[in-house]
Every structure is written in structure tokens, then in C-alpha cells.
Coordinates of C-alpha atoms (C1' of nucleotides) in Angstrom, one line a residue:
Chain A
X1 CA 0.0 0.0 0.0
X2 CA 1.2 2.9 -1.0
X3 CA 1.4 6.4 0.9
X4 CA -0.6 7.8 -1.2
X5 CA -3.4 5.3 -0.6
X6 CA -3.0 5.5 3.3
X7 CA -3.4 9.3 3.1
X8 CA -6.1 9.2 0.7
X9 CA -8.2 6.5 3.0
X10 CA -8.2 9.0 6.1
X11 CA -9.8 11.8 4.3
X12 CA -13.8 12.0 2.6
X13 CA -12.8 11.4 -1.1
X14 CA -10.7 8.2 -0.3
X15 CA -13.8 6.7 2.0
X16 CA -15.9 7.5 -1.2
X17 CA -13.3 5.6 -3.1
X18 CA -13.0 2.7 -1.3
X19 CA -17.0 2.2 -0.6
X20 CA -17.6 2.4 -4.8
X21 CA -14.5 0.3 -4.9
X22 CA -16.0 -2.5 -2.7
X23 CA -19.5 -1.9 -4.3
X24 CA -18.2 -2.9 -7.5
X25 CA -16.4 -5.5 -6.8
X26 CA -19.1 -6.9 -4.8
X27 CA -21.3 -6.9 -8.1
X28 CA -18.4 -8.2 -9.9
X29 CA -18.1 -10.9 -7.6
X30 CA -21.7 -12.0 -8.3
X31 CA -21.9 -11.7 -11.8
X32 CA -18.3 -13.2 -12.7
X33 CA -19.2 -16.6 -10.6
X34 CA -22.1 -16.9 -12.8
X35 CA -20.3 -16.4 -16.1
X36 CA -16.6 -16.5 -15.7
X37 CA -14.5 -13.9 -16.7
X38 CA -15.0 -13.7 -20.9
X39 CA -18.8 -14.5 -20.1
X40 CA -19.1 -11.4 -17.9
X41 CA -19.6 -8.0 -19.4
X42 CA -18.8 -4.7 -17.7
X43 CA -22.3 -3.5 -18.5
X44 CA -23.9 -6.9 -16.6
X45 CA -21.7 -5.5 -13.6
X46 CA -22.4 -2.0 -13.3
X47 CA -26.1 -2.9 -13.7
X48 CA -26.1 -5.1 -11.2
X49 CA -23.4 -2.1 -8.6
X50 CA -26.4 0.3 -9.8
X51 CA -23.8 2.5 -11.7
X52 CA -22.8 3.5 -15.2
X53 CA -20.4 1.7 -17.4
X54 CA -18.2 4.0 -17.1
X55 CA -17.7 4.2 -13.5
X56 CA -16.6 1.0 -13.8
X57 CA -13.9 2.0 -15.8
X58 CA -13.2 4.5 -13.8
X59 CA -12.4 3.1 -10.8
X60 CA -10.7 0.0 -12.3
X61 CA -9.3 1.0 -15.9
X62 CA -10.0 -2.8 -17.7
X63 CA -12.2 -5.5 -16.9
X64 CA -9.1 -7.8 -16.5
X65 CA -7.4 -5.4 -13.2
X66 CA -11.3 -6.1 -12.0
X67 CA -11.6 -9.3 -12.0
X68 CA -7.7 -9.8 -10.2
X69 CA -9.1 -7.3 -7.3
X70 CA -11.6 -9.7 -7.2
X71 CA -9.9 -12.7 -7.3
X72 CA -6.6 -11.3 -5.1
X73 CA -9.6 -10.8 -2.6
X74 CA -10.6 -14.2 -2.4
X75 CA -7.2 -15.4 -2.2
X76 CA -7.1 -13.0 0.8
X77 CA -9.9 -14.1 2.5
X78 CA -8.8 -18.1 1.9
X79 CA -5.4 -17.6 3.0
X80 CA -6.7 -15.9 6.0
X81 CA -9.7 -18.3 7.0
X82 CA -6.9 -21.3 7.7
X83 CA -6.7 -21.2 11.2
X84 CA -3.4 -22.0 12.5
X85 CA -2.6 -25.2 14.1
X86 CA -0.1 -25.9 16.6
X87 CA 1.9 -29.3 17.4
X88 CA 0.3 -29.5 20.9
X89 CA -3.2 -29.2 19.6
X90 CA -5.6 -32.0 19.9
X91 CA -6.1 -33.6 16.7
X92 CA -9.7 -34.4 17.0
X93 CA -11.0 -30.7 17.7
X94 CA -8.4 -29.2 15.8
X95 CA -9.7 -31.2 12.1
X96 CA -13.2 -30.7 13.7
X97 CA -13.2 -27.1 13.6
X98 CA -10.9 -26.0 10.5
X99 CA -14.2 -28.5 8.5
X100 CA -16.3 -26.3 10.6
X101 CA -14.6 -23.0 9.4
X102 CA -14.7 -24.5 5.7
X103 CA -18.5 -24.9 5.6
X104 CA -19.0 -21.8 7.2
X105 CA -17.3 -19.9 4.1
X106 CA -19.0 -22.4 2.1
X107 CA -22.5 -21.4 3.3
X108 CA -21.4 -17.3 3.8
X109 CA -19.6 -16.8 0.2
X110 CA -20.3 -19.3 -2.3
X111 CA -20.1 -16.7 -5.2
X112 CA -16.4 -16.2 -4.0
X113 CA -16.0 -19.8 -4.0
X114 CA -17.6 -20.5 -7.6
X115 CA -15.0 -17.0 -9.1
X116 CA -12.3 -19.5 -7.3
X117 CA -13.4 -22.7 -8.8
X118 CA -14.3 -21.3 -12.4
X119 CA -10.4 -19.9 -12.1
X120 CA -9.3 -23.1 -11.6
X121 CA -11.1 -25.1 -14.5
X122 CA -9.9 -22.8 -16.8
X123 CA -6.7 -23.7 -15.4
X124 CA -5.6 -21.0 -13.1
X125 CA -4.1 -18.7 -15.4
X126 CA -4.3 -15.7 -13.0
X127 CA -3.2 -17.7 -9.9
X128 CA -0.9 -20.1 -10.5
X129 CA 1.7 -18.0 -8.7
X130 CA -0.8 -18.5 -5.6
X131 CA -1.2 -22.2 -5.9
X132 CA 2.4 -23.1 -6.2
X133 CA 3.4 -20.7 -4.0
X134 CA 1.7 -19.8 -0.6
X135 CA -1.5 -22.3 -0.9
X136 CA 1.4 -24.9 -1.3
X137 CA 4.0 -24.2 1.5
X138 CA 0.5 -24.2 3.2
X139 CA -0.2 -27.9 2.5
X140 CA 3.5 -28.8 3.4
X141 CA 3.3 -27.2 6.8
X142 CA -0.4 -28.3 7.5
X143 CA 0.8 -31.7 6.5
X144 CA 4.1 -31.9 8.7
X145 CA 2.1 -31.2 11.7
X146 CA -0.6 -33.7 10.7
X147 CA 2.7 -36.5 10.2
X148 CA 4.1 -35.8 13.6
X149 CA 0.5 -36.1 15.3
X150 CA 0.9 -39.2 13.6
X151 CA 4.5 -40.0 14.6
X152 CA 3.5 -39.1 18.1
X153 CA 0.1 -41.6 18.2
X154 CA -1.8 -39.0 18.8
X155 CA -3.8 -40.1 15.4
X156 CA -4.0 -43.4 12.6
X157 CA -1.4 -43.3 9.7
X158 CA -3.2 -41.4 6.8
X159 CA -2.0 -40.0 3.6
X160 CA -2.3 -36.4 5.2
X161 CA -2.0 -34.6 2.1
X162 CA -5.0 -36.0 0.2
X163 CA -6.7 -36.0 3.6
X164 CA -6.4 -31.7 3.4
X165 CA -7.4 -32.1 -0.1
X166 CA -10.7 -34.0 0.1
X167 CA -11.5 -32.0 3.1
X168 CA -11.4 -29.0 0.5
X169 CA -13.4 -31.5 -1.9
X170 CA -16.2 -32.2 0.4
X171 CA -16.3 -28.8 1.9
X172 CA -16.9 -26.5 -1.0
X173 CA -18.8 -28.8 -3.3
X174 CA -21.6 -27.2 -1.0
X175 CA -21.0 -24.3 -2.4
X176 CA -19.5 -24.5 -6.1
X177 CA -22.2 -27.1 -6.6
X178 CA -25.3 -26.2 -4.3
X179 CA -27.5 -26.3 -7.3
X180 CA -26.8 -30.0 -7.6
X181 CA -27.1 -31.2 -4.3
X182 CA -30.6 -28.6 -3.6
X183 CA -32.4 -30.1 -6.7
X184 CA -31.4 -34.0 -5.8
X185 CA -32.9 -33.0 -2.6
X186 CA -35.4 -31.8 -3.4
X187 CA -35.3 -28.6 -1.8
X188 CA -37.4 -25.2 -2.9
X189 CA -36.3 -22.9 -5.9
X190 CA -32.6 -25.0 -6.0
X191 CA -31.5 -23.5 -2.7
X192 CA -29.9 -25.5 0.3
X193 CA -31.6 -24.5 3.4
X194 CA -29.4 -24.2 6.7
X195 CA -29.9 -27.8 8.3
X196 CA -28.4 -29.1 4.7
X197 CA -25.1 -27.4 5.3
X198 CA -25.3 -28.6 9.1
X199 CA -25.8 -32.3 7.9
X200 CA -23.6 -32.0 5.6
X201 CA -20.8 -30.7 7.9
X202 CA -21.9 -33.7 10.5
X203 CA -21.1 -36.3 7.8
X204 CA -17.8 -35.2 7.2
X205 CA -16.3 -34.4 10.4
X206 CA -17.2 -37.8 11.3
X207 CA -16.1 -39.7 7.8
X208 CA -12.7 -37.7 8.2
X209 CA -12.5 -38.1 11.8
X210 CA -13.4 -42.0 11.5
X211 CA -10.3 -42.1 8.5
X212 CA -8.3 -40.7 11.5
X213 CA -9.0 -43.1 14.1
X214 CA -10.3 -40.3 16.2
X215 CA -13.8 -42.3 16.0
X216 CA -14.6 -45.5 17.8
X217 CA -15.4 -48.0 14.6
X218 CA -18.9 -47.8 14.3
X219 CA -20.9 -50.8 15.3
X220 CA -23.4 -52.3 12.8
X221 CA -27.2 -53.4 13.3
X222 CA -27.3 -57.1 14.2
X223 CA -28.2 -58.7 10.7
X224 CA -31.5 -60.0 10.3
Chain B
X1 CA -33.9 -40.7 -33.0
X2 CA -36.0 -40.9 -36.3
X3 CA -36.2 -42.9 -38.8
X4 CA -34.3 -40.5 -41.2
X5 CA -31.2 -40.7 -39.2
X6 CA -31.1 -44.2 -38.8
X7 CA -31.3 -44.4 -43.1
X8 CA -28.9 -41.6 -43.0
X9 CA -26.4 -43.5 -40.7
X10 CA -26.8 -46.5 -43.3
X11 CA -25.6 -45.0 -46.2
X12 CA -22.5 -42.3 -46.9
X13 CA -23.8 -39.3 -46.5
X14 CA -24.9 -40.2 -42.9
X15 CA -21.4 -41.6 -42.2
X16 CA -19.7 -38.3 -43.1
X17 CA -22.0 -36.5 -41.4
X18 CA -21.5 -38.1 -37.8
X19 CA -17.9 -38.3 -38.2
X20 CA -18.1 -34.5 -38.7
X21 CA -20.7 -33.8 -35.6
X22 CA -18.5 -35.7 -34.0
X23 CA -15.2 -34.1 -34.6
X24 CA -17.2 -30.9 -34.0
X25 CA -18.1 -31.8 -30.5
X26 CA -15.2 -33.2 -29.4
X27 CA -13.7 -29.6 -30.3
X28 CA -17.2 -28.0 -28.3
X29 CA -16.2 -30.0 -25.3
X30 CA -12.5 -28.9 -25.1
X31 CA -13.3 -25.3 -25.3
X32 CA -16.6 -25.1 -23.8
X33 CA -14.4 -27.0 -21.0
X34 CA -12.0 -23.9 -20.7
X35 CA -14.4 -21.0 -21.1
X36 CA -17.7 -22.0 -20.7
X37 CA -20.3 -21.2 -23.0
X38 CA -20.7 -17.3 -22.9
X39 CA -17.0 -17.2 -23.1
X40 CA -16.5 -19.5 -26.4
X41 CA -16.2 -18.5 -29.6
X42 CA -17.5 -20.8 -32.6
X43 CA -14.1 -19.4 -34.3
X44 CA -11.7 -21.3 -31.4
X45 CA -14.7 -24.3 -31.8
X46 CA -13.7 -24.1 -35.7
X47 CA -10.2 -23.9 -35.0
X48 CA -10.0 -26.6 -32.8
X49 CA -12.1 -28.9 -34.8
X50 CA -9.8 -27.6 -38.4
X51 CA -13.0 -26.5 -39.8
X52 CA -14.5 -23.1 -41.6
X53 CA -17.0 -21.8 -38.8
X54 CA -19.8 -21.8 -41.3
X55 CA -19.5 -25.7 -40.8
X56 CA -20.0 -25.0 -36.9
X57 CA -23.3 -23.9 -38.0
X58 CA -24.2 -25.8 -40.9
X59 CA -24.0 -28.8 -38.9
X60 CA -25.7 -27.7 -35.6
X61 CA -27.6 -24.2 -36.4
X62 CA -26.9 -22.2 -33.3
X63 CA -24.0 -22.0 -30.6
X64 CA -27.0 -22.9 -28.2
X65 CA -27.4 -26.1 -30.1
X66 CA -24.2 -27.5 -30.0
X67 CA -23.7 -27.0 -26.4
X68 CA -26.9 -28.9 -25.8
X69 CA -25.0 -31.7 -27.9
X70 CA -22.3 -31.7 -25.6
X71 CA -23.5 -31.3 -22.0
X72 CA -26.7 -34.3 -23.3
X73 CA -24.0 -36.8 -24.0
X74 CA -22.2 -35.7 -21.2
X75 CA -25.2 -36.7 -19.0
X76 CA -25.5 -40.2 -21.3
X77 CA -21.7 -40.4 -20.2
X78 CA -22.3 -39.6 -16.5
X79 CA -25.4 -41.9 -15.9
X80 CA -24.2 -45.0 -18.5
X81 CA -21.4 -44.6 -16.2
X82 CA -23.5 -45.4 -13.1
X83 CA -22.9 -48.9 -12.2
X84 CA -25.9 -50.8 -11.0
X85 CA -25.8 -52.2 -7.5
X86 CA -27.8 -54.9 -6.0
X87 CA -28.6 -56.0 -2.3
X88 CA -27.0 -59.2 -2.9
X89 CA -23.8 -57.1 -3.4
X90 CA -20.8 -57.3 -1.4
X91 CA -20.4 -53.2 0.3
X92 CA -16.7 -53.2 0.1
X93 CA -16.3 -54.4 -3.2
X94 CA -19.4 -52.1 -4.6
X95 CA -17.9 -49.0 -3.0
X96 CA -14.3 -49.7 -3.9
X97 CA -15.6 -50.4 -7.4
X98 CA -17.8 -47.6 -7.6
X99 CA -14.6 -45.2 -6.9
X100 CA -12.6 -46.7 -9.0
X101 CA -15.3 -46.3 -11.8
X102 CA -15.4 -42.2 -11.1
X103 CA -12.0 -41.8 -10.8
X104 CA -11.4 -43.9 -14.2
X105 CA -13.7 -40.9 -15.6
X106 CA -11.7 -37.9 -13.7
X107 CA -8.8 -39.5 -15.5
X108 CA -10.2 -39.8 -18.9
X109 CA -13.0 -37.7 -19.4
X110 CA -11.5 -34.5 -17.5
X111 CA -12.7 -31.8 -20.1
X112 CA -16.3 -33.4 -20.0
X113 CA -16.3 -33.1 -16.1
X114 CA -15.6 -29.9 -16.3
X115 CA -18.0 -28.8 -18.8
X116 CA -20.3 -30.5 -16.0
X117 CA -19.3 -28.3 -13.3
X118 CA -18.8 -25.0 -15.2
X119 CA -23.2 -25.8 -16.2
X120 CA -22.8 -26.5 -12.5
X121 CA -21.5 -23.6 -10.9
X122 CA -23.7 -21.0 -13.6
X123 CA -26.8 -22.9 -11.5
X124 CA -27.5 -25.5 -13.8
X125 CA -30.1 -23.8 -16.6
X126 CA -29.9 -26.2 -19.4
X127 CA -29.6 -29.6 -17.3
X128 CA -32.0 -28.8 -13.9
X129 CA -34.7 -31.6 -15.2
X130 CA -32.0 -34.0 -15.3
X131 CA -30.5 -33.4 -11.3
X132 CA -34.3 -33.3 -10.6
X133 CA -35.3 -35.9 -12.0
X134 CA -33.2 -38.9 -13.3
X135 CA -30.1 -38.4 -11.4
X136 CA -32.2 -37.7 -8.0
X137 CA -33.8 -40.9 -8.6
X138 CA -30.6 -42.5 -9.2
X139 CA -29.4 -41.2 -5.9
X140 CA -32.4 -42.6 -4.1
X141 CA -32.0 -46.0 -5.1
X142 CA -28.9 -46.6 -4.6
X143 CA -28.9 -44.7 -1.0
X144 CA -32.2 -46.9 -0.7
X145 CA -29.7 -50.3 -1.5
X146 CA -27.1 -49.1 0.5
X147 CA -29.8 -48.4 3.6
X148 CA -31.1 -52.1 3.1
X149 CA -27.2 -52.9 4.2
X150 CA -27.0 -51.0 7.1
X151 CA -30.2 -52.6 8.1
X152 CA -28.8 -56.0 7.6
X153 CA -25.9 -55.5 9.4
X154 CA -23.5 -55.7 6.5
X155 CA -21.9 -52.2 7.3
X156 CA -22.3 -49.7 9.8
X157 CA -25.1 -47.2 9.4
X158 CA -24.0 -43.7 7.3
X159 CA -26.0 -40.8 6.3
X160 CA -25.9 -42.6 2.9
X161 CA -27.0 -39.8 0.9
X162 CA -24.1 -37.6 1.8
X163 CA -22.1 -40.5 1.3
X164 CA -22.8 -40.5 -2.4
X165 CA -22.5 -36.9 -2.5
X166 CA -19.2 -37.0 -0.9
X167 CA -17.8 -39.7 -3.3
X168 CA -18.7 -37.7 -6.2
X169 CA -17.1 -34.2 -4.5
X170 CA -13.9 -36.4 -4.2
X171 CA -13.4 -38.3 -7.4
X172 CA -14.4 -35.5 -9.2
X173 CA -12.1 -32.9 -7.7
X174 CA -9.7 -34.6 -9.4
X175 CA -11.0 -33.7 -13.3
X176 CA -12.3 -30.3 -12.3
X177 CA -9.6 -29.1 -10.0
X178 CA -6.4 -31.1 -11.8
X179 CA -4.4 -27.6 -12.0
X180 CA -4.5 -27.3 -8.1
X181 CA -3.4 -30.5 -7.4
X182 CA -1.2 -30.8 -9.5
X183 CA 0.4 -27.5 -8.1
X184 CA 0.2 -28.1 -4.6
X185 CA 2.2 -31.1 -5.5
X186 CA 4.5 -30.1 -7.5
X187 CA 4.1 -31.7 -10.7
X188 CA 5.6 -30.4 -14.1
X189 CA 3.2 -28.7 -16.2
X190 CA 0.6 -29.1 -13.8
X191 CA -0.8 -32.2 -15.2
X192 CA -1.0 -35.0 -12.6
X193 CA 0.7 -38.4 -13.2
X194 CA -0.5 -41.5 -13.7
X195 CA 0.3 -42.5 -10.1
X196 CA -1.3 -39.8 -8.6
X197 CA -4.8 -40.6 -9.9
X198 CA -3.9 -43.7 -8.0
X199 CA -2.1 -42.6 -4.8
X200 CA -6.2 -40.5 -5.0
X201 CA -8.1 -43.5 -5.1
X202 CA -6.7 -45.7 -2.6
X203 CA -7.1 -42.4 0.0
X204 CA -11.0 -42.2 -1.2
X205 CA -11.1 -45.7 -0.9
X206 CA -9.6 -46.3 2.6
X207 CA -11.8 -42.9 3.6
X208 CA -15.1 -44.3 2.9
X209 CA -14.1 -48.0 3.9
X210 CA -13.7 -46.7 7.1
X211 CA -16.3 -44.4 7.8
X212 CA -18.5 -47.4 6.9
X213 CA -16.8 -49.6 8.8
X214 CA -15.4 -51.8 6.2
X215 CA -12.1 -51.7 7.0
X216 CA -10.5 -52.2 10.5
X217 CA -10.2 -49.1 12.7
X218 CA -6.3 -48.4 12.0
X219 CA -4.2 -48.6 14.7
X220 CA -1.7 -45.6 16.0
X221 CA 1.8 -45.9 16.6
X222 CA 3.1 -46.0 20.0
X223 CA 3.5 -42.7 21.2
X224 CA 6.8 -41.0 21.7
Chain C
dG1 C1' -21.4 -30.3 -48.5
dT2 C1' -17.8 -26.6 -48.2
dC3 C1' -16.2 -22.2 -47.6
dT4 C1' -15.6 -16.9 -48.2
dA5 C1' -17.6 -12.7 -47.3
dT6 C1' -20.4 -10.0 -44.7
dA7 C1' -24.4 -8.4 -42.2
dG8 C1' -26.2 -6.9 -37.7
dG9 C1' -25.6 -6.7 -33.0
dC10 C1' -22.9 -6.6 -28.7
dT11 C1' -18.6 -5.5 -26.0
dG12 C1' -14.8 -3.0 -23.8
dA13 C1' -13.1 1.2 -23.5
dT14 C1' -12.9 6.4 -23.9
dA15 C1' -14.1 11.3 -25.0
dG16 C1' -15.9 15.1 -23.2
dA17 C1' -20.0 17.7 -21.1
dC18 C1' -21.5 18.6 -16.5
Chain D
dG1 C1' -16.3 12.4 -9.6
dT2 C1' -20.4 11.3 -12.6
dC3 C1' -22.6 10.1 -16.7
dT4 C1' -24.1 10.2 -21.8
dA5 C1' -22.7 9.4 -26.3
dT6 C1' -19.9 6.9 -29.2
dC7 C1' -16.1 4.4 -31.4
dA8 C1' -13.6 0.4 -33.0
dG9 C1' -13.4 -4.4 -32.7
dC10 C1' -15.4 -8.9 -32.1
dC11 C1' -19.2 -12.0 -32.1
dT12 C1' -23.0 -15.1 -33.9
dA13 C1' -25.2 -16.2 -37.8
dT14 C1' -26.3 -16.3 -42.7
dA15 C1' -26.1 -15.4 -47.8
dG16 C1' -24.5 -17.1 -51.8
dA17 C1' -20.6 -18.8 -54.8
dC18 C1' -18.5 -23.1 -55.7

DNA sequence: GTCTATAGGCTGATAGAC
DNA sequence: GTCTATCAGCCTATAGAC
């Protein structure tokens, strides 16, 4: 962040930039997860911020340097939602809640998920510096503290990397795919209600948990 | 199909003209894949397939039309795909099977999985009476089979609908998601290997083994 | 059936009044 | 800072020669 920047955010014009700034991008957000980046137009965004087509412009030159702010954003707000974890943790709670966490962003901003996911079916062009870079030394840290848990007893030998990665799997397939799940459901006008995404985060804390050994085996029915 | 293409797949003419539909939808599905549909072009369709872009037209009308093509024998794909499952079945072997069966798609079929997800994550317009209706009646059959197990004793009782759900997130990560993987792991080009398809399936395998309690609860290490 | 040429409409971006 | 008017390029689709 530049000086500049700070200075202008502590006076009246900068606070006007920044809240047409967020406005925008909050449109952009919306319509870009329904149409990906070439199926977006600028025009579809400013109708849906409420503003002319050329304020868009205006506040973010090309439709390309809108749709990074929107996907740096995201990155942002993923890289911060991974809660730390500690050595000393307890396994159990710690997997537990970091599911918990995932469905909560799940169920808070799927449009931010489904920008990410479109990004990465298209193969990632603009953030292949983010997934080889900090997403992975994420994974390899995350992963090292899941080994020594298991070095240490503390949990059952499991491939710890593709245990992070079909936690992500699980997790935001509520939200990239919602429409999916809600019509083979059942549910009213495609939309999962709030007991789906607290079923749905049941069911995995325990299959992942169970993988773990952090689950007594579950006993069956006596066969008929 | 009518009578007139079944003549017209008899003779010549007809021959030609599949191979070209063909050809032409084999190009749709790799760069519908990449851009979804508001973001391709019938030029980079044309390109792809080595044909004049009047062709594109000639042979399917509209843009519209061809898409449909695509994502219908995507679904014929999808559901042919579906093995069928009986109550005499053995659980570990249908569920190991079954994985093996979507991750043999994610492997082969990646650009057709994610032409699935991009119609997906847009919310599904042109393929909602399919999720409603034959795929959530596939769904509740087979969760119906697999219930009839639980009840007999022959594995431990699931939420067997989120089971199925959470099979499909997994395996199908795999297609839609390749680039991330393949990043996080380090692999050249970002294409995953051969062995990591397989390093996947055994994880998803063990995973849901265990949650049903199919496999035996692994043991930890002695602690330090 | 194939292909070139082009119509007609939409898109990203900008100029310039206010 | 805001907004209308508009340009130049690209897009789908088609006409019409071969």
C-alpha cells in the first residue's frame, strides 16, 4: 500500500473511493461466478453495482485489473480463514473445527468460491503463482504437523496430504455445486436450506475423523 | 432418434456427417471446458475442430445447439457410467468399485467433467430436469440399497445420501480441480501423473471404507 | 457439403460535457 | 467524480458462390 493510498483513505474522497470500490467488486463478484471472466460484461456489472459503465472504468481501468481485485480478494480471504494449528493441539477438535470453518465460508460466500473454482477449470491462469506458492508451502506445513501427530500416536497413519485435499473436496462442493445437491434434494427454488449445510458438515467431520481413528469404529445393526 | 437418421447413418452421407458432428463436438467439449459457454467462440470451436466456422453452423444451427449436444452426451456419459448395485452385493467391493469407476472418468474424461461443473456452478439452466429428476432418482436407489445394508448388518449405518454426495465431490475434484493438485504437489506442467490418480483412489477408498466400517479401525503408533 | 464474405448486434473502452 | 454518447473491434449467424 502505498502512501498515497493510506493518506487518501483517512480523508472524505478516499472513504468514497473505497466504498464504490467495494460496491463494485461486490457486483463483480456475483456476476463473474455466474459467467466466468470472458462470459461477464462490464455492462452486466455495473447494472447489477447500480452505476454506469463507465464508473466501472473508472475506478478500475479494464475488466481484467477487476476481476484480479476480485480474485486477489478471495485469495485473501482463503489464506486468512486457515486457522493456525499448533503441534500441541488435539487432533480431533483441531480437524473438527478447520471442517467447521470451511463450511462456514462455504454457506457465507459461495459466489467467492464459484469465481475461485471457475479460475481453476480454466486452469488458473491468473493464480498459478498462488497455488504453487503460498497455498502450497500451506499444504506442506499443515501436512508436517498432521505427520508428527501421527508419529506421536496422537492419530492413525493417513496420507495427510490427500486428507487436506478432500477435506477442501467435500467442503466447498456445498457451495460450487449447491445447485446440484438442492435439486437432488429436493429442496425449494434450487437453494440448500441451513440444516443441509449442518448435515452436511456432520457427515464429514465424522467420515474424516473415523479415517483418522479419532472415532470409535462404528458398530453395525445385528443382521436380520 | 427418427427414422431418417437411422437411413442416413446407413448410407454415406450419414457416415460423413456423424464423423463431422463428432469431430465438431469433441472440439465443443474442449473449449466449452476452458471458457464455458458465454466465453466461447465458434471461431476457437472451428479452430480446434480444423473446420471453416460456417460448418460449426451448418452442422448444428446455433451455438446454443451445439452446447446442448455436448452437455446431453455428457449426462449419457455420466449416468451409463452409473454402475448398477444390487442387495445381494458385497459393500466393500461395490464401494471400492464404484470409486474406482469415477476416478477412471476424472482420468479420462477431464474436459467433459468440467463442462459438467462449469453448467454446475452457472446454476445448472440447461440440465436442472435432469438433477431433478433422473439423477435424483438414481441417488435414491442406490442410498435406498445401500440403507437395506446397514439394516442388515452388513456395514455400519452412514448418512448414505451424503455419502454418495461425498464420493462424487472427491473423485471428481480430481477432473475439475487437476491444476490445483497438480500445483500443490508439485508436478511439471501441472498435469497430474498417472500414479497420482492412483495414490487419490486408494485415499478415497480407505476414507469411505472406514467411515462405513469396512475396514478395521487403523491402529496408532506407539506414542513417543 | 464446403467455404468466403459480410451483415447486424454486442462489447470493452474512452471522450468530453457537467 | 459522474454520466451520456460513441467508437472500433469482435461475435453469432447467414447469404451465396463453388
Amino acid at each position: 500500500m502505498t502512501s498515497k493510498e493510506i493518506t487518501e483513505e483517512t480523508n472524505n474522497q478516499g472513504r468514497i473511493r473505497q466504498e464504490n470500490r467495494k460496491r463494485i467488486m461486490s457486483a463483480a463478484e456475483k456476476v463473474f461466478s455466474q459467467n466466468g471472466f470472458r462470459g461477464s460484461t462490464t455492462a452486466s456489472i455495473a447494472e447489477e453495482a447500480g452505476l454506469p459503465k463507465a464508473n466501472i472504468h473508472y475506478y478500475f481501468g479494464t475488466k481484467e485489473e477487476l476481476y484480479r481485485a476480485v480474485v486477489d480478494e478471495i485469495v485473501d480471504l482463503w489464506l486468512s480463514s486457515f486457522r493456525e494449528i499448533h503441534e500441541g493441539d488435539d487432533p480431533a477438535t483441531t480437524l473438527a473445527d478447520y471442517i467447521r470453518a470451511k463450511m462456514e465460508l462455504s454457506k457465507s460466500r459461495p459466489e467467492a468460491s464459484r469465481v475461485f473454482a471457475n479460475e481453476l477449470i480454466r486452469g488458473a491462469p491468473r493464480i498459478q503463482s498462488y497455488l504453487a506458492g503460498d497455498l502450497k508451502k500451506w499444504v506442506e506445513q499443515k501436512s508436517a504437523i498432521l505427520d508428527k501427530w501421527i508419529e506421536q500416536g496422537k492419530m492413525a497413519p493417513v496420507d495427510t496430504t490427500r486428507l487436506i485435499f478432500h477435506i477442501w473436496a467435500m467442503t466447498q462442493t456445498w457451495a460450487d455445486f449447491e445447485v446440484q445437491w438442492a435439486s437432488v434434494l429436493g429442496r425449494e427454488d434450487n437453494r440448500l436450506e441451513e440444516q443441509d449445510f449442518e448435515q452436511a458438515t456432520n457427515s464429514i467431520i465424522t467420515t474424516v475423523l473415523r479415517n483418522c481413528g479419532l472415532l470409535p469404529l462404528p458398530e453395525r445393526r445385528t443382521g436380520v
